[in-house]
Short mmCIF file of C-alpha atoms in Angstrom, two decimals:
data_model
loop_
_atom_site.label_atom_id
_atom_site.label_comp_id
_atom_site.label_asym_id
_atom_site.label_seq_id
_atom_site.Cartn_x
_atom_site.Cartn_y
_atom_site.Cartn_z
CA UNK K 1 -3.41 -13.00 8.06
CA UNK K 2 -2.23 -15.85 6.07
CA UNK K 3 -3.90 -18.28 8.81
CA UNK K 4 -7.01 -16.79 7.27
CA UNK K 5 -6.68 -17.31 3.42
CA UNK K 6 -5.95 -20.99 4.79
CA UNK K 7 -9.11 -21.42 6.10
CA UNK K 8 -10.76 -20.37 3.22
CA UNK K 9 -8.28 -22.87 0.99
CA UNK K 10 -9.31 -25.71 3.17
CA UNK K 11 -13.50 -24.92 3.35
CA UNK K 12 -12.69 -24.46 -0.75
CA UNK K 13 -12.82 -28.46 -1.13
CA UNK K 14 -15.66 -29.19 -2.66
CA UNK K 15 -17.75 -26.84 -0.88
CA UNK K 16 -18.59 -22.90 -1.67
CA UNK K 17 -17.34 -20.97 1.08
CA UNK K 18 -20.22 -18.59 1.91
CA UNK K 19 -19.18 -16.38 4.67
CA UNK K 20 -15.64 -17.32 4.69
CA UNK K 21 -15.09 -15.93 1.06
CA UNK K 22 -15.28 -12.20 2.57
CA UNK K 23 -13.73 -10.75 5.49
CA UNK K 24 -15.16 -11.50 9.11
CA UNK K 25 -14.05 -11.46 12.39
CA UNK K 26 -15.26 -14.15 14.65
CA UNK K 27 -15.90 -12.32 18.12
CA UNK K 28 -16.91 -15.14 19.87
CA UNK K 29 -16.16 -19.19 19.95
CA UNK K 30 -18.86 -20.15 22.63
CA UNK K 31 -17.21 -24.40 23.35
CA UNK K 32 -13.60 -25.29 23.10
CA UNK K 33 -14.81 -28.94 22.68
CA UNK K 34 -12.73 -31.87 21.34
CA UNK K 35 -12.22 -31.91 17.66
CA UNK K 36 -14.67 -35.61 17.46
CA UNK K 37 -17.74 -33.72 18.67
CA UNK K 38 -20.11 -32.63 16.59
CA UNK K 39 -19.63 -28.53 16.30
CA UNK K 40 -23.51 -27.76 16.54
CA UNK K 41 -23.60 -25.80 19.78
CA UNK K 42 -20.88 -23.41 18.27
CA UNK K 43 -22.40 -20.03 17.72
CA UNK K 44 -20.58 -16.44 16.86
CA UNK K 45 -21.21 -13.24 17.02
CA UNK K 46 -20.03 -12.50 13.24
CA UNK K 47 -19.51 -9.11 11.54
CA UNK K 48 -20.93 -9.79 8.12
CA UNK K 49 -19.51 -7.44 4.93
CA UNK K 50 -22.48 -5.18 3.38
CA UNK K 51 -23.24 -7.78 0.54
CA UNK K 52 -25.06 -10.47 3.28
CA UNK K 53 -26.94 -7.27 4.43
CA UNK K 54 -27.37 -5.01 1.86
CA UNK K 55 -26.38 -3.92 -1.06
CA UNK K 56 -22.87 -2.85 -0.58
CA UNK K 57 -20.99 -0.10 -2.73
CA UNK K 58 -17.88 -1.50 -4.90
CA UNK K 59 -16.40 1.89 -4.98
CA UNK K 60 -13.40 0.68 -2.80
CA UNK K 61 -12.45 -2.72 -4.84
CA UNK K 62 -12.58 -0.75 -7.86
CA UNK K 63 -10.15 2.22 -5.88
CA UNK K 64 -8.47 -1.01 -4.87
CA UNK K 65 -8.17 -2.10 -8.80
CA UNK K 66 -7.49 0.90 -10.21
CA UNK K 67 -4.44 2.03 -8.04
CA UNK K 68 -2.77 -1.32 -9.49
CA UNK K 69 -3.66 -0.76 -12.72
CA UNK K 70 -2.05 2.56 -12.42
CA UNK K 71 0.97 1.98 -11.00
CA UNK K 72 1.61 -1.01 -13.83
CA UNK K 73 0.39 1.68 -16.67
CA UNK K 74 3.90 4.16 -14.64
CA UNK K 75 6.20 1.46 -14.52
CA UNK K 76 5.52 1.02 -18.48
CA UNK K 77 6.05 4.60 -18.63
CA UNK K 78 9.32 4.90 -17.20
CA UNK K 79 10.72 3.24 -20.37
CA UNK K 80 8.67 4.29 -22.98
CA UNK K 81 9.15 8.22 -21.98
CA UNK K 82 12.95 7.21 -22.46
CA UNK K 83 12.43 5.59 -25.73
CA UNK K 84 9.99 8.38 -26.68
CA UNK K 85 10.48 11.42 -25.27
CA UNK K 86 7.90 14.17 -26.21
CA UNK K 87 4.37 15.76 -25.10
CA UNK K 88 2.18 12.82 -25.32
CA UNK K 89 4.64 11.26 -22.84
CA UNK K 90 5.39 14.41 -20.88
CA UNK K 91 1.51 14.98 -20.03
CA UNK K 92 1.08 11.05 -19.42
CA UNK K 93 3.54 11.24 -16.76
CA UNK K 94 2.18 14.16 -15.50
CA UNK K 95 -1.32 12.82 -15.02
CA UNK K 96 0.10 9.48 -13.76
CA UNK K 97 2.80 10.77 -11.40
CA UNK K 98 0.16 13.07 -10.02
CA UNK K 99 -2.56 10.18 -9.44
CA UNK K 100 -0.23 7.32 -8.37
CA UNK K 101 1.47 9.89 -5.35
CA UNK K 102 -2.45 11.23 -5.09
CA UNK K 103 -3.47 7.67 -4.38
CA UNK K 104 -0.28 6.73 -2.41
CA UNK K 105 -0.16 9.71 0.04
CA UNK K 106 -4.25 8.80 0.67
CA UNK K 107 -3.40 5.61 2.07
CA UNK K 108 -0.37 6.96 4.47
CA UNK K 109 -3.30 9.43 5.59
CA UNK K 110 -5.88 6.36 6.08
CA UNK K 111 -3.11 4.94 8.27
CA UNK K 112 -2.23 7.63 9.95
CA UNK K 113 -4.74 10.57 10.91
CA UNK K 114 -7.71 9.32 13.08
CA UNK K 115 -10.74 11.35 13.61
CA UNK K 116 -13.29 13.07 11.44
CA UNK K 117 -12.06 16.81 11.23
CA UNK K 118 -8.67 15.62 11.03
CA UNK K 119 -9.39 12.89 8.27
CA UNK K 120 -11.49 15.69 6.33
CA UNK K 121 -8.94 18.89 6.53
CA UNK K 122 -5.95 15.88 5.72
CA UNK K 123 -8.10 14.91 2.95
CA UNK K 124 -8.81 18.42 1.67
CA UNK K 125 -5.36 19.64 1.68
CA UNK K 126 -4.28 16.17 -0.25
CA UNK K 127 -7.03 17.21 -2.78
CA UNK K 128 -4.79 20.72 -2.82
CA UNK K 129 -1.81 19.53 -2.90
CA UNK K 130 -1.90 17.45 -5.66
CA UNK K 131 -4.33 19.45 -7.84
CA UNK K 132 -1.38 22.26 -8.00
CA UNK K 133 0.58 19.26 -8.59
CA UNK K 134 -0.78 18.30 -11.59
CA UNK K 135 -1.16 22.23 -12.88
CA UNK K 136 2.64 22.86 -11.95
CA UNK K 137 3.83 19.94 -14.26
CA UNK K 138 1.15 20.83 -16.95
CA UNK K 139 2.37 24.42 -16.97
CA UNK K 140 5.53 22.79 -17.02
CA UNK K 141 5.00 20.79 -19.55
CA UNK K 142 3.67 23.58 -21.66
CA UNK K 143 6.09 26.58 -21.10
CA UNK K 144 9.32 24.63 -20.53
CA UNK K 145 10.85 22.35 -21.79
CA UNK K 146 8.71 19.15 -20.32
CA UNK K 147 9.45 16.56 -17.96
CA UNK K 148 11.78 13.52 -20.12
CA UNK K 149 13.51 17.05 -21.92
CA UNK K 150 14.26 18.18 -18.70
CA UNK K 151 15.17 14.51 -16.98
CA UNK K 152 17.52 14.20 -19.68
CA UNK K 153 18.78 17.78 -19.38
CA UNK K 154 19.75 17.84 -15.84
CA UNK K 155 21.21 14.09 -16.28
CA UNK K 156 23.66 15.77 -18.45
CA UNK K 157 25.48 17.89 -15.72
CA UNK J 1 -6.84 -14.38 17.85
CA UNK J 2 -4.20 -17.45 17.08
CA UNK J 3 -6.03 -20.13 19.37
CA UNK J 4 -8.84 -18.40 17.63
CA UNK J 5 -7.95 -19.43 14.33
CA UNK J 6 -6.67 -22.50 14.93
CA UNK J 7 -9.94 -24.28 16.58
CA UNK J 8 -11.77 -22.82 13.47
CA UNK J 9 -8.65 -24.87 11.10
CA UNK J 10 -9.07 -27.83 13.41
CA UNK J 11 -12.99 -27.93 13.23
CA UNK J 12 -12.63 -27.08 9.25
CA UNK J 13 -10.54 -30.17 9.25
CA UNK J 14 -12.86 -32.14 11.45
CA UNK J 15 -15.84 -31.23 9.10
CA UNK J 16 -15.24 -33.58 5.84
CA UNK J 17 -15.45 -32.02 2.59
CA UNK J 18 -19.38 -33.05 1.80
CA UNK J 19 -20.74 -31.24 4.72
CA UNK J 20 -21.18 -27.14 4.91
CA UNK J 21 -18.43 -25.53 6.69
CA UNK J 22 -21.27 -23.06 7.53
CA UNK J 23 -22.15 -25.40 10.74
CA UNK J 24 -19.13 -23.19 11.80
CA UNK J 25 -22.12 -20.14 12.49
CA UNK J 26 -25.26 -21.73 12.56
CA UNK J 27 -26.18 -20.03 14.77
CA UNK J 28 -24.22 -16.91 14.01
CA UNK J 29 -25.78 -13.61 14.36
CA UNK J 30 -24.82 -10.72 12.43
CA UNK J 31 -23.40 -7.62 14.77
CA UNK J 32 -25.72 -4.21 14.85
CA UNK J 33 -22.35 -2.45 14.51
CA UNK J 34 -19.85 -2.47 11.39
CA UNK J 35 -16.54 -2.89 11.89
CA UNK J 36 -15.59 0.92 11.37
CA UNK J 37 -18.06 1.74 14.21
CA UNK J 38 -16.57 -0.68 16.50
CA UNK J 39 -12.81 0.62 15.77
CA UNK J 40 -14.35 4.26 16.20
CA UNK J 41 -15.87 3.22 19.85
CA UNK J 42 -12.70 1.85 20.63
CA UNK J 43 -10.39 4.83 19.51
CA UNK J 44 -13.00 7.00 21.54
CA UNK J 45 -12.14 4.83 24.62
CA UNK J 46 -8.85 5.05 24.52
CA UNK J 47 -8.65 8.88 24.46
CA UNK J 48 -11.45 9.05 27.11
CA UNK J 49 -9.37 7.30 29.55
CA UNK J 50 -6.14 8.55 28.14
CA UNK J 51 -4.41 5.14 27.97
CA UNK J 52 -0.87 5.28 26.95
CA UNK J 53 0.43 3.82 23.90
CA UNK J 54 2.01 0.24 24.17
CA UNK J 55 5.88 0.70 22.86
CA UNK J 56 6.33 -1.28 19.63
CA UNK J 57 8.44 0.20 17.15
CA UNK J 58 10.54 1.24 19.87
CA UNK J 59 10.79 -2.75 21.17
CA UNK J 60 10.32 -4.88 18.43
CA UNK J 61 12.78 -6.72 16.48
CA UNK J 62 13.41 -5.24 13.36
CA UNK J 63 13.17 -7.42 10.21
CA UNK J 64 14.01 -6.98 6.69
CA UNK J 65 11.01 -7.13 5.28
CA UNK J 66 9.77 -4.64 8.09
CA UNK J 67 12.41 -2.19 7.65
CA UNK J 68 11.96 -2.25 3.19
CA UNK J 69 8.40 -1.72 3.80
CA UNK J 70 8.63 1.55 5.33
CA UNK J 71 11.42 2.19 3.01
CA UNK J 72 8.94 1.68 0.15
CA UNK J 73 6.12 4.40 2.30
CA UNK J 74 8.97 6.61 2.81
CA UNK J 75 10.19 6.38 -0.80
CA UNK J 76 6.99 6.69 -2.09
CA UNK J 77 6.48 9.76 0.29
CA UNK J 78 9.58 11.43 -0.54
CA UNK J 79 9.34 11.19 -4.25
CA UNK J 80 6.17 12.65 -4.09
CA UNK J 81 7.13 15.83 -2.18
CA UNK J 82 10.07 15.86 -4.31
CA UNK J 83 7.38 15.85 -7.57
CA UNK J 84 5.48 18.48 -5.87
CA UNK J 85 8.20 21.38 -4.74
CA UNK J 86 9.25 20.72 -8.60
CA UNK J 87 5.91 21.28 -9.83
CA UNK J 88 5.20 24.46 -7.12
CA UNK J 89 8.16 25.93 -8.33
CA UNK J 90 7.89 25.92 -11.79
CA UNK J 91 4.70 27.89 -10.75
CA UNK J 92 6.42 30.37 -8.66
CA UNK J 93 9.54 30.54 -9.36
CA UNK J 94 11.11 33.20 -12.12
CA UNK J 95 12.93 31.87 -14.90
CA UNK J 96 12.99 29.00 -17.17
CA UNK J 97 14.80 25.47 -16.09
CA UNK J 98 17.54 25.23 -18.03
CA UNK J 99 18.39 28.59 -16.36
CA UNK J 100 18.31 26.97 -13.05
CA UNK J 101 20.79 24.17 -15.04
CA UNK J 102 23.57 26.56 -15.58
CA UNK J 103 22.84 28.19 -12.24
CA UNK J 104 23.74 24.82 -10.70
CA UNK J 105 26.41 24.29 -13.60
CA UNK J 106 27.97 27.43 -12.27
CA UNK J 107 28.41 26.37 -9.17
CA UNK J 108 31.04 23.99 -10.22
CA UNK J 109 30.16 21.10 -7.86
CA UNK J 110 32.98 18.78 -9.05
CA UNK J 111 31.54 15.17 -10.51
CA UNK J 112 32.14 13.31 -7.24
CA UNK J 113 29.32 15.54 -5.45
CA UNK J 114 27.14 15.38 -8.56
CA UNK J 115 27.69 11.57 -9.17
CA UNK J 116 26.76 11.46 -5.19
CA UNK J 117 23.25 13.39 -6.20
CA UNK J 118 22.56 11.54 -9.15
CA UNK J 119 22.61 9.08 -6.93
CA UNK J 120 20.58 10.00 -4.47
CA UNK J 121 17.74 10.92 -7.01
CA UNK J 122 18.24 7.63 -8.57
CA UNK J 123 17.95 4.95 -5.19
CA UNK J 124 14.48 6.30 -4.04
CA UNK J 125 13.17 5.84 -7.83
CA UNK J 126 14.78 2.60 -8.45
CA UNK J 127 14.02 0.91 -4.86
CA UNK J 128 10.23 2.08 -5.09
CA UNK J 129 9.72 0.83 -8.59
CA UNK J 130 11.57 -2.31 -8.23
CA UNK J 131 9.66 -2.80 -4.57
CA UNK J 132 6.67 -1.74 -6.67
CA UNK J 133 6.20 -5.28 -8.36
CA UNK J 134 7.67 -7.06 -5.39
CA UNK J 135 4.52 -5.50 -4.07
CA UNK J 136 2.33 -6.09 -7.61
CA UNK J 137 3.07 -10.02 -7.80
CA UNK J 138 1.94 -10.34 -3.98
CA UNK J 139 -1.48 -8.62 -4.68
CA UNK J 140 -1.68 -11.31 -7.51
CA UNK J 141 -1.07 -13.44 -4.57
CA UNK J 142 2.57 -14.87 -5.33
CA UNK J 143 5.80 -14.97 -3.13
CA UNK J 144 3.57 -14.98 0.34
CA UNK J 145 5.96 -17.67 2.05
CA UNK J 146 8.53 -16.40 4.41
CA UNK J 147 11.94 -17.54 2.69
CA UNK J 148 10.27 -16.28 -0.77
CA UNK J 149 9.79 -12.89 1.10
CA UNK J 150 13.13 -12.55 2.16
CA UNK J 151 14.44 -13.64 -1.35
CA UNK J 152 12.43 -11.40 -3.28
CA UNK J 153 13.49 -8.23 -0.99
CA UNK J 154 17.41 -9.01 -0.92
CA UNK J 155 17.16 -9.39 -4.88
CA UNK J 156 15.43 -5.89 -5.01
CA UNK J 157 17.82 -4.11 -2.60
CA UNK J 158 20.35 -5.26 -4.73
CA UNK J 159 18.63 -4.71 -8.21
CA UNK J 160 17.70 -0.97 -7.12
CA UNK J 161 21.85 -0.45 -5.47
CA UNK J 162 23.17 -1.84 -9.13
CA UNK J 163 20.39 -0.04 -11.10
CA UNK J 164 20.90 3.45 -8.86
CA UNK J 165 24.45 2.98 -9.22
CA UNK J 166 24.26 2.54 -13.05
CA UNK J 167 22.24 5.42 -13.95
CA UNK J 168 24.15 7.93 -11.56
CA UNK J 169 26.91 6.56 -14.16
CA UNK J 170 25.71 7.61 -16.88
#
C-alpha cells in the first residue's frame, strides 16, 4: 500500500487532494490510453468513505488514536512502576495492561473470526475475559501484595 | 491492482500540478454498496460454493519482517493470557502469592532452570515492547522503506535478546 500514499504525495503539489486524501478503491479504469491524451473519458466506479456521503462516525480514528496513546502511556509505565513501586502504580498497570491486551486481542479477533454470531459471541467473551481481568489484578492489587511488589518478589528467586 | 496503480501514477504525472487531479473521476460514481458489504457478499460466495483456500503461508517465502510480525501478535497474545491465568487465579486460587513463592522456592529448581524461566518471561516482554515503537514510529509514518525495515527489526531482535538476557541476570 505504499504505491498508494505515493499517489496522494504526488496529487499533494499544489493541489488539495479531494478524494485521494481518504481511502478508495478504484473498481474500474474504463481506457488504457497513452499517457499524452487527455484523461477525460476515464470514469470509475469509486467507493467513497462516509464523509463524501454522509456524515460519518469518528468513533474508529479515535479507537485508532487512543490504542496508541495507550500503549505509549504502558511503555512509560514499565519504568516508572520500577522507579516507583506502590498502589498508584500497581492499579495504573492494572487498568492499562487490561485495556492495551483488551484492545490488542480485539484486533486478532477483527482479523480472524468472520461472520456475525461468531464476531458477536468472540466479542462477548473478550468483553468477559478481560473484565475478570481487570477484577483479578484489582483484587490483587488490594489483598496481596500488588503487581511491581510481586514482580520484584518472584525476580528474587 | 499494480497495473492499476500505476496508470493512475502515470496519469497523476501526466496531469501538471495546476490542473485537478480529480479529472481522474469525473465521471466517477459513487458505489450503492460500502466496502464491508462488498467483502461480506464475497465471503458469502465463497462458502456458498465451498471454494478451497489458496495455500499461502504454507508457500510463501518467509521474510523477516513477516516472521517478527507474527512474533509481535503472538507475543502480544501470549502475554495477555499469561496476564489473565495470573489475574483468574489470584481469584480462585487459595492462598496468598508469596506462598506460591516458597512453594516454587521449595522445589529447589537449581538457578540454571530458573535463569532459563526468567528468561523466558523476559523475551516475550522485551521483544513486544521494543517491537512496540518499531511499530509506534511507523504509525507516525517513519522507517516505511525496505532496508530501514529490515534495520529497524534486526536492531530490535537484538535489543530485546541483550535486554531479556540482562534482566534474567539480575
Amino acid at each position: 500500500m505504499a504505491a498508494v500514499t505515493r499517489i496522494s504525495a504526488l496529487c499533494n503539489r499544489g493541489v488539495k487532494p479531494l478524494f485521494l486524501s481518504k481511502s478508495l478503491l478504484a473498481r474500474t479504469l474504463v481506457s488504457s490510453k497513452k499517457t499524452r491524451d487527455p484523461p477525460v473519458l476515464l470514469s470509475a466506479q469509486i467507493h467513497t468513505s462516509p464523509a463524501h456521503y454522509a456524515a460519518g462516525s469518528k468513533a474508529a480514528s479515535l479507537h485508532w488514536t487512543g490504542e496508541r496513546a495507550l500503549s505509549v502511556a504502558l511503555l512509560g509505565m514499565i519504568p516508572v512502576a520500577y522507579m516507583y513501586p506502590g498502589p498508584a502504580m500497581d492499579y495504573s498497570l492494572a487498568a492499562a495492561l487490561t485495556l492495551h491486551s483488551h484492545w490488542g486481542l480485539g484486533q486478532v479477533l477483527t482479523d480472524y473470526v468472520h461472520g456475525d454470531t461468531a464476531i458477536k459471541a468472540s466479542n462477548a467473551g473478550l468483553f468477559a475475559l478481560s473484565a475478570v481481568t481487570f477484577a483479578g489484578l484489582c483484587y490483587f492489587n488490594y489483598h496481596d501484595v500488588g503487581i511491581c511488589k510481586a514482580v520484584a518478589m518472584l525476580w528474587s528467586l | 491492482m499494480a497495473l492499476l496503480l500505476r496508470s493512475l501514477v502515470q496519469r497523476s504525472a501526466a496531469v501538471s500540478s495546476g490542473s485537478r487531479c480529480c479529472l481522474l473521476y469525473r465521471h466517477a460514481v459513487a458505489m450503492g454498496t460500502n466496502a464491508k458489504e462488498e467483502m461480506q457478499k464475497f465471503t458469502d460466495k465463497n462458502s456458498r460454493l465451498a471454494r478451497p483456500l489458496s495455500p499461502h503461508i504454507t508457500i510463501y517465502s518467509w521474510s523477516v519482517p513477516m516472521m517478527m510480525s507474527i512474533t509481535h501478535r503472538g507475543t502480544g497474545v501470549g502475554l495477555s493470557a499469561g496476564v489473565a491465568v495470573f489475574a483468574v487465579s489470584a481469584l480462585v486460587l487459595p492462598g496468598d502469592f508469596a506462598s506460591y513463592l516458597s512453594l516454587i522456592q521449595s522445589l529447589s529448581l537449581g538457578p540454571a532452570l530458573i535463569c532459563t524461566a526468567k528468561f523466558g518471561l523476559a523475551f516475550p516482554v522485551a521483544f513486544h515492547s521494543f517491537n512496540g515503537i518499531r511499530h509506534l514510529m511507523w504509525d507516525l509514518g517513519k522507517g516505511f522503506r525496505m532496508p530501514e525495515v529490515y534495520r529497524s527489526g534486526y536492531a530490535v531482535i537484538a535489543l530485546s535478546v541483550l535486554s531479556a538476557i540482562a534482566l534474567a541476570a539480575l
